[in-house]
Coordinates of C-alpha atoms in Angstrom, one line a residue:
N1 CA -180.9 11.1 -3.3
Y2 CA -177.9 13.4 -2.4
A3 CA -180.0 16.2 -5.4
D4 CA -183.0 15.9 -3.2
K5 CA -181.2 17.2 -0.1
A6 CA -179.4 20.1 -1.6
S7 CA -182.1 21.0 -2.7
A8 CA -183.9 21.2 0.6
N9 CA -181.0 22.6 2.2
P10 CA -181.3 26.7 1.6
S11 CA -177.6 27.0 3.2
F12 CA -176.2 23.8 1.1
V13 CA -173.2 24.9 -0.7
S14 CA -170.9 22.4 -2.9
P15 CA -167.5 21.1 -1.2
Y16 CA -166.2 20.2 -4.2
S17 CA -162.9 23.4 -4.7
L18 CA -160.8 23.8 -7.6
I19 CA -157.3 24.4 -5.1
K20 CA -155.7 27.4 -7.1
D21 CA -152.1 26.6 -6.8
S22 CA -152.7 23.2 -8.7
I23 CA -154.1 24.8 -11.7
L24 CA -151.9 24.2 -14.4
I25 CA -152.1 25.3 -18.1
K26 CA -150.3 24.0 -21.1
D27 CA -151.3 23.4 -24.7
G28 CA -155.1 23.4 -24.4
K29 CA -155.1 21.5 -21.2
I30 CA -155.8 23.0 -17.8
S31 CA -155.7 21.1 -15.5
G32 CA -155.7 20.6 -10.9
Y33 CA -157.2 19.2 -8.2
L34 CA -160.8 18.8 -6.8
T35 CA -161.2 18.2 -3.5
N36 CA -164.0 17.3 -1.1
S37 CA -164.4 19.7 2.2
E38 CA -166.2 16.7 3.5
N39 CA -163.7 14.3 4.0
N40 CA -160.9 15.6 1.9
L41 CA -160.4 13.4 -0.7
E42 CA -159.0 15.1 -3.9
F43 CA -159.9 14.6 -7.6
I44 CA -157.6 14.9 -11.0
F45 CA -159.8 17.7 -12.8
E46 CA -159.0 18.0 -16.9
L47 CA -160.6 20.8 -19.4
H48 CA -159.3 20.2 -23.1
I49 CA -159.8 22.8 -25.1
L50 CA -160.8 21.6 -28.5
E51 CA -159.5 22.4 -32.3
I52 CA -162.9 21.5 -33.6
G53 CA -164.9 23.8 -31.1
A54 CA -166.0 21.5 -28.2
V55 CA -165.2 21.1 -24.9
R56 CA -163.9 17.5 -23.2
I57 CA -164.0 17.6 -19.2
Q58 CA -162.9 14.5 -17.3
I59 CA -163.3 14.4 -13.6
N60 CA -161.8 10.9 -10.8
E61 CA -160.3 9.8 -8.5
K62 CA -156.3 11.2 -8.3
N63 CA -155.8 7.9 -5.6
P64 CA -158.1 5.6 -7.0
L65 CA -158.9 2.1 -4.9
K66 CA -159.0 0.6 -8.3
P67 CA -159.0 1.7 -11.6
R68 CA -162.9 2.9 -13.7
Y69 CA -163.3 1.2 -16.8
D70 CA -162.2 4.4 -18.8
K71 CA -162.6 3.2 -23.0
V72 CA -166.1 4.2 -23.9
K73 CA -163.8 6.9 -25.7
D74 CA -161.6 4.1 -27.9
W75 CA -165.2 2.9 -29.2
V76 CA -167.2 5.8 -29.3
L77 CA -164.5 8.7 -31.0
V78 CA -163.3 7.8 -34.4
Q79 CA -159.8 9.8 -33.4
D80 CA -158.6 10.7 -29.7
P81 CA -159.3 15.1 -30.4
L82 CA -156.8 16.9 -30.6
T83 CA -156.2 20.2 -28.6
T84 CA -156.0 23.6 -30.1
L85 CA -153.4 26.2 -29.1
E86 CA -155.7 29.4 -30.7
Y87 CA -156.5 30.7 -27.1
N88 CA -156.5 33.1 -24.6
Q89 CA -156.4 33.2 -21.0
I90 CA -158.3 36.5 -20.0
P91 CA -158.2 38.2 -16.8
S92 CA -160.5 37.0 -14.5
K93 CA -161.8 38.2 -11.0
P94 CA -160.0 36.4 -7.8
G95 CA -161.2 33.2 -7.3
I96 CA -162.1 32.6 -11.5
T97 CA -160.1 31.4 -14.4
S98 CA -161.0 32.3 -17.9
F99 CA -160.5 31.5 -20.7
S100 CA -161.9 32.7 -24.6
F101 CA -161.6 30.9 -28.0
G102 CA -163.0 29.5 -31.2
K103 CA -162.6 30.8 -34.3
E104 CA -163.5 34.2 -33.2
K105 CA -162.9 34.2 -29.7
N106 CA -166.0 34.7 -29.3
Q107 CA -166.7 31.4 -26.9
T108 CA -165.5 32.1 -23.4
I109 CA -164.9 29.4 -20.4
S110 CA -164.8 30.5 -16.8
I111 CA -163.4 28.2 -13.9
Y112 CA -165.1 29.3 -10.7
H113 CA -162.8 27.6 -7.7
S114 CA -165.3 27.5 -4.6
P115 CA -167.1 26.2 -4.7
F116 CA -165.9 24.5 -7.9
R117 CA -168.8 25.2 -11.3
V118 CA -167.9 25.7 -15.2
E119 CA -169.5 28.2 -16.9
F120 CA -169.6 28.2 -20.6
L121 CA -170.4 31.4 -22.8
V122 CA -171.4 32.2 -26.4
D123 CA -170.7 36.1 -26.9
D124 CA -171.0 36.4 -22.8
I125 CA -174.4 34.9 -22.7
P126 CA -173.7 32.2 -20.2
T127 CA -175.1 28.8 -22.6
I128 CA -174.0 25.6 -20.4
I129 CA -173.4 25.9 -16.7
L130 CA -171.2 22.7 -14.7
N131 CA -172.6 22.2 -11.1
D132 CA -174.9 25.3 -10.7
R133 CA -176.8 23.8 -8.2
G134 CA -173.7 22.1 -6.9
F135 CA -175.1 18.5 -7.2
L136 CA -171.1 17.5 -8.1
N137 CA -170.8 13.8 -6.8
F138 CA -168.4 11.5 -6.8
E139 CA -168.6 8.5 -4.6
H140 CA -164.7 7.0 -4.3
L141 CA -164.3 3.2 -3.4
R142 CA -163.5 2.4 0.0
E143 CA -161.4 -0.2 1.6
E144 CA -164.0 -3.3 2.3
K145 CA -163.4 -2.6 6.2
L146 CA -163.7 0.9 5.7
N147 CA -167.1 0.5 3.7
V148 CA -168.7 -1.9 6.1
E149 CA -168.0 1.1 8.9
F150 CA -169.5 3.5 6.0
L151 CA -172.3 1.6 5.3
N152 CA -172.8 1.0 9.1
Q153 CA -173.5 5.5 9.8
N154 CA -175.4 5.6 6.1
S155 CA -177.9 2.5 6.3
S156 CA -180.7 4.3 5.8
E157 CA -179.3 5.3 2.8
N158 CA -181.2 2.9 -0.6
S159 CA -178.7 3.2 -3.2
I160 CA -176.0 2.7 -0.5
H161 CA -175.9 -1.2 0.9
K162 CA -173.8 -3.4 0.5
V163 CA -175.0 -6.7 -1.5
E164 CA -178.8 -5.9 -3.7
T165 CA -180.5 -8.4 -5.3
F166 CA -182.4 -8.9 -8.6
V167 CA -184.5 -12.1 -9.4
N168 CA -182.9 -14.9 -7.7
N169 CA -178.6 -13.0 -7.9
L170 CA -176.4 -11.4 -5.3
N171 CA -174.7 -8.0 -6.7
S172 CA -171.8 -7.3 -4.2
K173 CA -170.8 -3.9 -3.9
P174 CA -167.3 -4.8 -1.2
N175 CA -165.7 -0.9 -2.1
G176 CA -169.1 0.5 -1.9
P177 CA -170.8 2.3 -3.8
G178 CA -168.7 4.4 -6.9
S179 CA -172.1 6.6 -9.3
I180 CA -170.8 9.9 -10.5
G181 CA -173.8 12.8 -10.3
L182 CA -173.3 16.0 -11.7
D183 CA -176.1 18.9 -12.6
I184 CA -175.8 21.0 -16.4
S185 CA -177.9 23.4 -17.3
F186 CA -178.7 25.1 -19.9
P187 CA -179.6 28.8 -19.5
G188 CA -182.2 30.6 -22.0
F189 CA -183.7 27.1 -22.8
I190 CA -186.9 26.2 -23.6
H191 CA -186.2 22.8 -25.0
V192 CA -183.3 20.0 -24.6
Y193 CA -183.0 16.8 -27.4
G194 CA -181.4 13.3 -27.3
I195 CA -180.9 11.0 -25.3
P196 CA -182.5 8.0 -27.4
E197 CA -183.5 5.6 -27.8
H198 CA -187.1 6.4 -25.5
A199 CA -190.7 6.1 -26.3
S200 CA -191.0 9.7 -25.3
P201 CA -191.5 13.4 -27.3
L202 CA -188.6 14.4 -29.1
S203 CA -188.5 17.4 -26.9
L204 CA -188.0 15.7 -23.5
K205 CA -190.2 16.0 -20.4
E206 CA -189.5 17.3 -16.7
T207 CA -189.3 14.7 -14.6
R208 CA -188.8 16.2 -11.5
G209 CA -192.4 18.2 -11.5
G210 CA -194.3 20.2 -13.5
I211 CA -196.4 19.8 -16.8
D212 CA -197.6 16.9 -17.8
A213 CA -194.1 15.5 -16.2
Y214 CA -192.9 11.9 -16.0
S215 CA -192.3 10.4 -12.3
D216 CA -189.0 8.9 -13.6
P217 CA -186.0 10.4 -14.6
Y218 CA -184.8 9.4 -18.0
R219 CA -183.1 5.4 -18.4
M220 CA -179.8 4.6 -20.2
Y221 CA -179.7 0.9 -20.4
N222 CA -179.7 -1.2 -23.3
L223 CA -183.1 -3.5 -23.0
D224 CA -185.3 -5.8 -25.9
V225 CA -188.4 -5.1 -24.5
V226 CA -191.4 -6.2 -26.3
R227 CA -194.4 -4.4 -26.7
Y228 CA -192.2 -1.2 -24.6
Q229 CA -194.6 1.9 -23.3
I230 CA -195.5 4.9 -25.5
D231 CA -194.5 8.1 -23.8
S232 CA -192.1 7.1 -20.9
P233 CA -188.9 7.7 -20.0
K234 CA -187.8 4.0 -19.5
A235 CA -184.8 2.1 -21.4
I236 CA -185.4 0.4 -24.7
Y237 CA -183.5 -0.6 -27.7
G238 CA -180.3 1.5 -27.2
S239 CA -178.7 4.5 -25.1
I240 CA -176.8 7.3 -27.1
P241 CA -176.3 10.1 -24.4
F242 CA -176.0 12.5 -26.3
L243 CA -178.8 16.1 -25.2
M244 CA -178.5 19.0 -27.2
A245 CA -180.6 22.6 -26.1
H246 CA -181.3 25.3 -28.9
R247 CA -183.3 28.5 -29.0
K248 CA -183.3 31.2 -32.0
G249 CA -179.5 32.4 -32.3
A250 CA -178.0 29.5 -30.5
S251 CA -177.4 25.5 -29.5
A252 CA -175.1 23.8 -26.5
A253 CA -175.2 20.1 -26.0
M254 CA -172.6 17.5 -24.8
L255 CA -171.6 13.5 -24.5
W256 CA -171.7 11.8 -21.6
L257 CA -168.7 9.4 -22.3
N258 CA -169.6 6.5 -19.9
A259 CA -170.6 2.9 -20.6
S260 CA -172.5 2.5 -17.2
E261 CA -176.4 3.1 -16.4
T262 CA -177.1 6.3 -16.0
Y263 CA -180.3 8.6 -15.4
I264 CA -181.2 11.8 -16.0
D265 CA -183.7 13.3 -14.7
I266 CA -184.9 17.0 -16.3
T267 CA -185.9 20.4 -15.1
K268 CA -187.0 23.4 -15.8
S269 CA -187.1 26.0 -13.6
K270 CA -189.0 29.4 -14.7
E271 CA -185.3 30.5 -15.9
N272 CA -186.1 28.3 -18.0
N273 CA -182.9 26.0 -17.3
V274 CA -182.4 22.7 -17.7
V275 CA -180.2 20.2 -15.5
G276 CA -179.5 16.8 -16.5
H277 CA -176.6 14.1 -15.2
Y278 CA -173.0 14.5 -15.7
R279 CA -167.9 12.7 -18.3
C280 CA -168.7 14.5 -20.4
I281 CA -167.9 16.7 -24.1
R282 CA -169.4 20.2 -24.2
F283 CA -170.5 21.4 -27.5
L284 CA -171.2 24.8 -27.8
G285 CA -172.7 27.0 -31.8
K286 CA -174.8 29.8 -33.1
T287 CA -176.9 26.7 -35.1
S288 CA -177.8 22.4 -34.9
S289 CA -175.3 22.3 -37.8
E290 CA -172.6 23.9 -36.0
I291 CA -173.1 21.3 -32.9
F292 CA -174.0 18.3 -35.6
R293 CA -170.6 18.8 -37.5
Q294 CA -168.5 19.6 -34.3
Y295 CA -170.2 15.3 -32.9
G296 CA -169.7 13.7 -36.6
L297 CA -166.3 15.1 -36.0
L298 CA -166.3 13.4 -32.9
T299 CA -167.9 10.7 -33.5
G300 CA -168.5 10.1 -37.2
F301 CA -170.6 10.8 -39.3
T302 CA -173.2 8.6 -40.8
A303 CA -173.3 6.5 -43.7
L304 CA -174.7 7.0 -47.1
P305 CA -177.5 4.1 -46.7
Q306 CA -177.6 1.4 -49.5
Y307 CA -180.5 2.5 -52.1
F308 CA -182.7 -0.6 -51.0
A309 CA -182.5 1.2 -47.3
I310 CA -184.1 4.3 -47.3
S311 CA -187.3 2.4 -48.3
Y312 CA -190.3 0.7 -46.9
H313 CA -189.3 -2.2 -44.2
Q314 CA -191.5 -4.5 -43.1
C315 CA -190.6 -6.8 -40.1
R316 CA -193.1 -7.9 -37.3
Y317 CA -192.4 -10.3 -34.3
S318 CA -192.9 -13.0 -35.6
Y319 CA -193.1 -14.8 -39.7
L320 CA -193.3 -18.8 -38.9
S321 CA -192.7 -19.7 -42.0
Q322 CA -192.1 -19.7 -45.3
K323 CA -195.2 -20.2 -46.0
D324 CA -196.3 -17.5 -44.0
V325 CA -193.4 -15.1 -45.7
A326 CA -194.8 -16.0 -49.2
E327 CA -198.7 -15.2 -47.9
V328 CA -197.2 -11.5 -46.7
D329 CA -195.2 -10.3 -49.5
E330 CA -198.2 -11.9 -52.0
G331 CA -200.8 -9.8 -49.8
F332 CA -198.1 -6.4 -50.4
D333 CA -198.5 -7.6 -54.2
K334 CA -202.8 -7.9 -54.2
H335 CA -203.1 -4.6 -52.5
D336 CA -200.5 -2.6 -54.0
I337 CA -198.3 -1.5 -51.3
P338 CA -194.5 -0.6 -52.6
Y339 CA -191.7 -2.1 -50.4
D340 CA -188.4 -3.4 -50.4
V341 CA -187.1 -5.4 -47.7
L342 CA -188.8 -8.2 -45.4
W343 CA -187.4 -9.1 -42.0
L344 CA -187.1 -12.6 -40.6
D345 CA -187.0 -13.0 -36.6
I346 CA -186.1 -15.4 -35.1
D347 CA -188.5 -18.3 -35.8
H348 CA -186.7 -18.9 -39.2
T349 CA -183.7 -20.0 -36.9
D350 CA -183.1 -24.1 -35.6
G351 CA -184.2 -24.4 -32.1
K352 CA -182.6 -20.0 -31.2
K353 CA -179.3 -20.7 -33.1
Y354 CA -179.0 -17.3 -34.7
F355 CA -177.1 -18.4 -38.9
T356 CA -179.0 -21.6 -39.2
W357 CA -183.0 -22.4 -40.4
H358 CA -185.3 -24.0 -39.3
A359 CA -185.4 -27.4 -41.4
D360 CA -189.4 -28.2 -41.8
N361 CA -190.7 -24.8 -41.6
F362 CA -188.0 -23.1 -43.9
P363 CA -187.4 -25.9 -46.5
D364 CA -185.6 -24.4 -48.8
P365 CA -184.1 -20.5 -47.9
E366 CA -182.4 -20.1 -51.4
K367 CA -185.7 -20.4 -53.6
M368 CA -187.5 -17.9 -50.6
Q369 CA -184.7 -15.4 -51.6
K370 CA -184.5 -15.3 -55.1
D371 CA -188.4 -14.8 -55.5
F372 CA -187.7 -11.9 -53.1
M373 CA -184.8 -11.1 -56.0
K374 CA -187.3 -11.0 -58.7
K375 CA -189.5 -8.7 -57.6
G376 CA -186.6 -6.5 -56.5
R377 CA -186.7 -7.4 -53.0
K378 CA -184.6 -7.9 -50.2
M379 CA -184.4 -10.2 -47.2
V380 CA -183.2 -9.3 -43.4
A381 CA -182.4 -12.1 -40.9
I382 CA -181.8 -11.5 -37.3
I383 CA -178.5 -12.3 -35.9
D384 CA -179.0 -11.4 -32.0
P385 CA -175.2 -10.6 -30.2
H386 CA -175.9 -13.6 -28.1
V387 CA -175.0 -17.3 -28.9
K388 CA -177.0 -20.0 -27.6
R389 CA -174.8 -22.5 -25.2
D390 CA -174.7 -26.3 -27.3
I391 CA -172.1 -27.7 -27.8
N392 CA -173.5 -29.3 -31.7
Y393 CA -174.0 -26.1 -32.5
Y394 CA -171.1 -24.9 -35.0
I395 CA -170.9 -21.0 -34.1
Y396 CA -171.2 -21.5 -29.9
K397 CA -168.4 -24.4 -30.2
E398 CA -166.1 -22.4 -33.3
A399 CA -166.6 -19.3 -30.5
S400 CA -165.8 -21.3 -27.0
D401 CA -162.7 -23.5 -29.0
L402 CA -161.2 -20.0 -29.8
D403 CA -161.5 -18.7 -26.3
L404 CA -164.0 -15.7 -27.4
F405 CA -166.7 -15.7 -24.7
V406 CA -166.8 -13.1 -22.1
K407 CA -165.8 -14.9 -18.8
D408 CA -165.6 -14.0 -15.4
S409 CA -163.0 -12.9 -12.9
H410 CA -162.6 -17.2 -12.1
G411 CA -161.2 -17.6 -15.8
L412 CA -165.0 -19.3 -17.1
E413 CA -167.9 -18.1 -19.4
Y414 CA -170.5 -16.5 -18.5
E415 CA -173.9 -18.3 -18.2
A416 CA -177.0 -16.2 -19.0
I417 CA -180.7 -17.8 -18.8
C418 CA -183.3 -15.7 -20.5
W419 CA -186.8 -17.4 -20.7
P420 CA -190.0 -16.0 -22.0
G421 CA -191.8 -12.8 -20.3
T422 CA -188.3 -11.8 -17.9
C423 CA -185.3 -10.0 -18.5
L424 CA -182.5 -10.8 -17.1
P425 CA -179.2 -8.4 -16.7
I426 CA -175.9 -10.2 -16.4
I427 CA -172.8 -8.3 -14.9
F428 CA -169.4 -8.0 -16.9
S429 CA -167.4 -7.2 -13.8
K430 CA -164.4 -7.8 -15.8
F431 CA -164.8 -5.2 -18.2
H432 CA -167.1 -3.0 -15.6
K433 CA -170.3 -2.8 -17.7
F434 CA -172.7 -4.7 -18.5
T435 CA -175.3 -6.2 -21.1
L436 CA -178.8 -8.0 -21.1
L437 CA -180.5 -10.8 -22.7
N438 CA -182.8 -10.0 -25.0
Y439 CA -186.1 -9.9 -24.6
M440 CA -188.3 -13.7 -25.5
K441 CA -185.4 -15.3 -26.4
T442 CA -185.1 -18.8 -24.4
G443 CA -182.5 -20.8 -23.4
S444 CA -178.7 -19.8 -21.6
S445 CA -176.2 -17.9 -23.8
S446 CA -172.9 -17.3 -24.1
W447 CA -171.7 -13.4 -25.2
V448 CA -169.6 -12.9 -27.3
D449 CA -166.2 -10.6 -25.8
Y450 CA -166.4 -7.8 -28.9
T451 CA -164.0 -5.7 -27.7
N452 CA -161.5 -8.7 -28.4
P453 CA -159.8 -8.1 -31.9
S454 CA -159.8 -11.1 -32.6
A455 CA -163.7 -12.4 -31.8
Q456 CA -164.2 -9.0 -34.2
E457 CA -162.6 -10.8 -36.7
W458 CA -164.1 -13.6 -36.1
W459 CA -168.0 -12.5 -36.0
I460 CA -167.4 -10.0 -38.7
K461 CA -166.1 -13.8 -41.9
K462 CA -169.8 -15.1 -40.0
F463 CA -172.2 -12.8 -41.7
A464 CA -171.0 -14.3 -45.1
F465 CA -173.0 -16.8 -47.3
D466 CA -171.3 -19.8 -47.4
Q467 CA -171.6 -19.8 -43.4
Y468 CA -174.8 -19.6 -43.2
K469 CA -175.9 -23.1 -42.2
A470 CA -179.2 -24.5 -43.9
N471 CA -179.5 -27.0 -40.6

């Protein structure tokens, strides 16, 4: 909505400016205060020039009513990246603060004070521009009384209702909307890639008009969707907010370090700019290999897979019995189709309880696996992260007794209900994040708090063979 209004107004200028007297430069970190002229609020701006050749940018409220969730880096980055001392402040026009950095000092950052804009250049050619179109919009939290007044004055806005509903659930926003948005331009690039996982082409399509464009933005939100749509920007199984642009002689990318649900619009102008939405790390390089090396140094490199894992895996929803598994396996042999791994979905379990076997349908799971081993094949049994609420289920009872489940503000376990054909989102208000029950999984579930080190240690031990119960 904010971007549409800004685009429709020919005289629009971003209200955000960097206060010149607040700028501090020290040890590879440039910081200062941003101010919004529409409401006179101040925000903390930080730019870190990193040793790996990337740049991290952070913007937050100077005096927030409540702290926002800020633990993403602890789960995503292998370590907090170090800043570099190899940079130089270079002479600039009034109202601009500029630096050169990188091994060859051929990378430049130019911070425009008013309106606020940040340009990243390689060999003096603009590669990434933040807030080029002025879509930066940081919705601050408000006291409930002020929020009611704000809502009364802006009742026509779709995004700021005090209470939103989903099925029979209410999502209250007593402190108002709290979204953040930013436009990110990649000048001179025709193609942009990444932000998996979506069932769409490798080169991302436009979402705001254009040839063969989508009518909705790309959505970052983890969903277990059976029969998902192809050629669609809708969310499916995972979300990795890493976006990369590439052309001959140059590559650029961004990593959005934010756990919240995110929507990304892609537009391509006549100048081939691509615009997305913004808290992140910028990567610059001449080749995609340089970008992926920087990204790997931050988030870790992909582990070399086990030998069997690189071959063909057979999986479907679902194999219902040991007899069914044997017939599928024999069919591959009969038709001389090589494969090394067969996956079992939830129907192998006793009543949707993970780490168990259905005694009637899988009477001898040990023999079944040994028969696979004789052929050099392996079997994988699905384990989802939610735990069925059943006091007689040993996994649930252990986790409950050890106090390992996610709880609400009243200290009660979150109870999530899911039924065939329905996905029900559950808001984790305690951690300012959310998750989603898996599609087609029936019953009532609780969620292990995987941010709890004790819960992590307990969950890892459950994958030992002696923990997998036959009944």
